[in-house]
XYZ file of C-alpha atoms in Angstrom:
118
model
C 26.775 -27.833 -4.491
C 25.243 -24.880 -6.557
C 25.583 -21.087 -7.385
C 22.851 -19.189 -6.130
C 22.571 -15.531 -5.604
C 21.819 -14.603 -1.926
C 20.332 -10.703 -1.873
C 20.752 -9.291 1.618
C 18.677 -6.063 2.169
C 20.611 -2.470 1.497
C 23.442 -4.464 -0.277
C 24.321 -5.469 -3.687
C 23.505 -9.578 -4.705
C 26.338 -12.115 -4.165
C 27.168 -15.183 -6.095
C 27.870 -17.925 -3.698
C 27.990 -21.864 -3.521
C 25.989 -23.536 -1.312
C 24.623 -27.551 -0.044
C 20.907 -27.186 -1.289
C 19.867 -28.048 1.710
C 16.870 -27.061 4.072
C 18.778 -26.281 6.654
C 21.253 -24.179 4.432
C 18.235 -22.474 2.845
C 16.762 -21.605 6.701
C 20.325 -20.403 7.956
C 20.650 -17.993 5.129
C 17.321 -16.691 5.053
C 16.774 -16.796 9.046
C 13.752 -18.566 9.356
C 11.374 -20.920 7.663
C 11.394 -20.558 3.978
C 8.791 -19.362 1.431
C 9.393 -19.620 -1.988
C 8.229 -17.137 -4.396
C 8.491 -17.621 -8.911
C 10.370 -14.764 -10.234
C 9.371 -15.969 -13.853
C 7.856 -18.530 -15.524
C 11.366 -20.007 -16.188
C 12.240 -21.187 -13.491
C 14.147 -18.431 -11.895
C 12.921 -18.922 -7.555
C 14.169 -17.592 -4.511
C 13.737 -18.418 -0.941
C 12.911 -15.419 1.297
C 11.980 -15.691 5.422
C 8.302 -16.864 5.650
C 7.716 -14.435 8.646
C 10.327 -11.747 7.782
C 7.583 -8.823 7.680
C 6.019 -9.958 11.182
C 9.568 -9.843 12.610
C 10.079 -6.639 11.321
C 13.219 -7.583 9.027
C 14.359 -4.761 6.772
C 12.655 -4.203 3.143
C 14.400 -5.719 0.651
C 12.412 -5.696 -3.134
C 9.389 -5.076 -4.398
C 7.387 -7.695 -6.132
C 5.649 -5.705 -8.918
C 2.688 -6.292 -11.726
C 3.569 -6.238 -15.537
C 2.341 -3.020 -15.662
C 4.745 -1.574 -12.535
C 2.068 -1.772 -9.767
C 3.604 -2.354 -6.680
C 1.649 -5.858 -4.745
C 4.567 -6.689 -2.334
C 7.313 -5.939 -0.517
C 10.168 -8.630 0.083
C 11.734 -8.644 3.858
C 15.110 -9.758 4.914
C 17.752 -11.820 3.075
C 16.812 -13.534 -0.101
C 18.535 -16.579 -1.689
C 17.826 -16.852 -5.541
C 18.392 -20.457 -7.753
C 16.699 -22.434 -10.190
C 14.018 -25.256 -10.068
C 14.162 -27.768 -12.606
C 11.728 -30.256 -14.085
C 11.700 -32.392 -10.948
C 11.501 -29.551 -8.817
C 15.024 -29.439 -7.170
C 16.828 -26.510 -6.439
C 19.999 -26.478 -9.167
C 22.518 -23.596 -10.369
C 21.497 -20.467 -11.683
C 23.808 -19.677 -15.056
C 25.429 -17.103 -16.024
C 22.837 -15.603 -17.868
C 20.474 -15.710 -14.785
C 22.528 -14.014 -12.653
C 22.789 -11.504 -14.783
C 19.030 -11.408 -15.573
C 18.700 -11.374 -11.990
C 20.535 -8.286 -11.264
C 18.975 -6.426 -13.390
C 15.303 -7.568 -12.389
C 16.628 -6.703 -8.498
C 17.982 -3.541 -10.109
C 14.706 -1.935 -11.141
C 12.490 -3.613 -7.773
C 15.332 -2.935 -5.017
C 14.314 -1.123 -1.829
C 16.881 1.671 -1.132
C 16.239 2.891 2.455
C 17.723 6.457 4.245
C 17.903 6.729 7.972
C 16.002 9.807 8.981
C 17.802 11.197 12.039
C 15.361 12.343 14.678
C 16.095 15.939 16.310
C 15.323 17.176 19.215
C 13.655 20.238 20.401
């Protein structure tokens, strides 16, 4: 078992145990996964590999050094750490909390636009 962080789009991250398993990783993303490197430590989540096509709702932006905006992030997001023999293990403490505050300042916040009639 290990603490990950599972992001789910419009809501606020949640610390959760999970069996690092495939087919854990596909339930809680929804679909096949693709990994993306949140930094050169380690930090990695697992988002849905097709979760723009289906039209799942925005979650983060994925962002140059310099603020530039070069993707958007769709549907539920799982976030852990890789180590040296590239298995998924426990994010600490201290990544968590880096973690929040790198969703923090990249988080999609959406508002439903009502339409009116005439």
């Amino acid at each position: 078992m290990i603490n990950v962080l599972i992001k789910v789009p419009g809501k606020k991250p949640q610390v959760t145990e999970i069996n690092p398993s495939l087919h854990v990783f596909q339930q809680i993303v929804g679909g096949y996964i693709e990994p993306i490197c949140v930094d050169v430590s380690g930090i990695t989540c697992y988002c849905n590999e097709f979760g723009k096509i289906q039209g799942l709702d925005p979650n983060f932006n994925l962002t140059m050094p310099d603020g530039t905006i070069i993707d958007i992030v769709c549907g539920t997001v799982v976030f852990f750490r890789i180590n040296n023999n590239c298995e998924e293990v426990s994010l600490s403490a201290d990544d968590i909390d880096y973690i929040k505050k790198w969703l923090s300042a990249r988080s999609i916040r959406r508002t439903v636009r009502r339409r009116v009639s005439q």
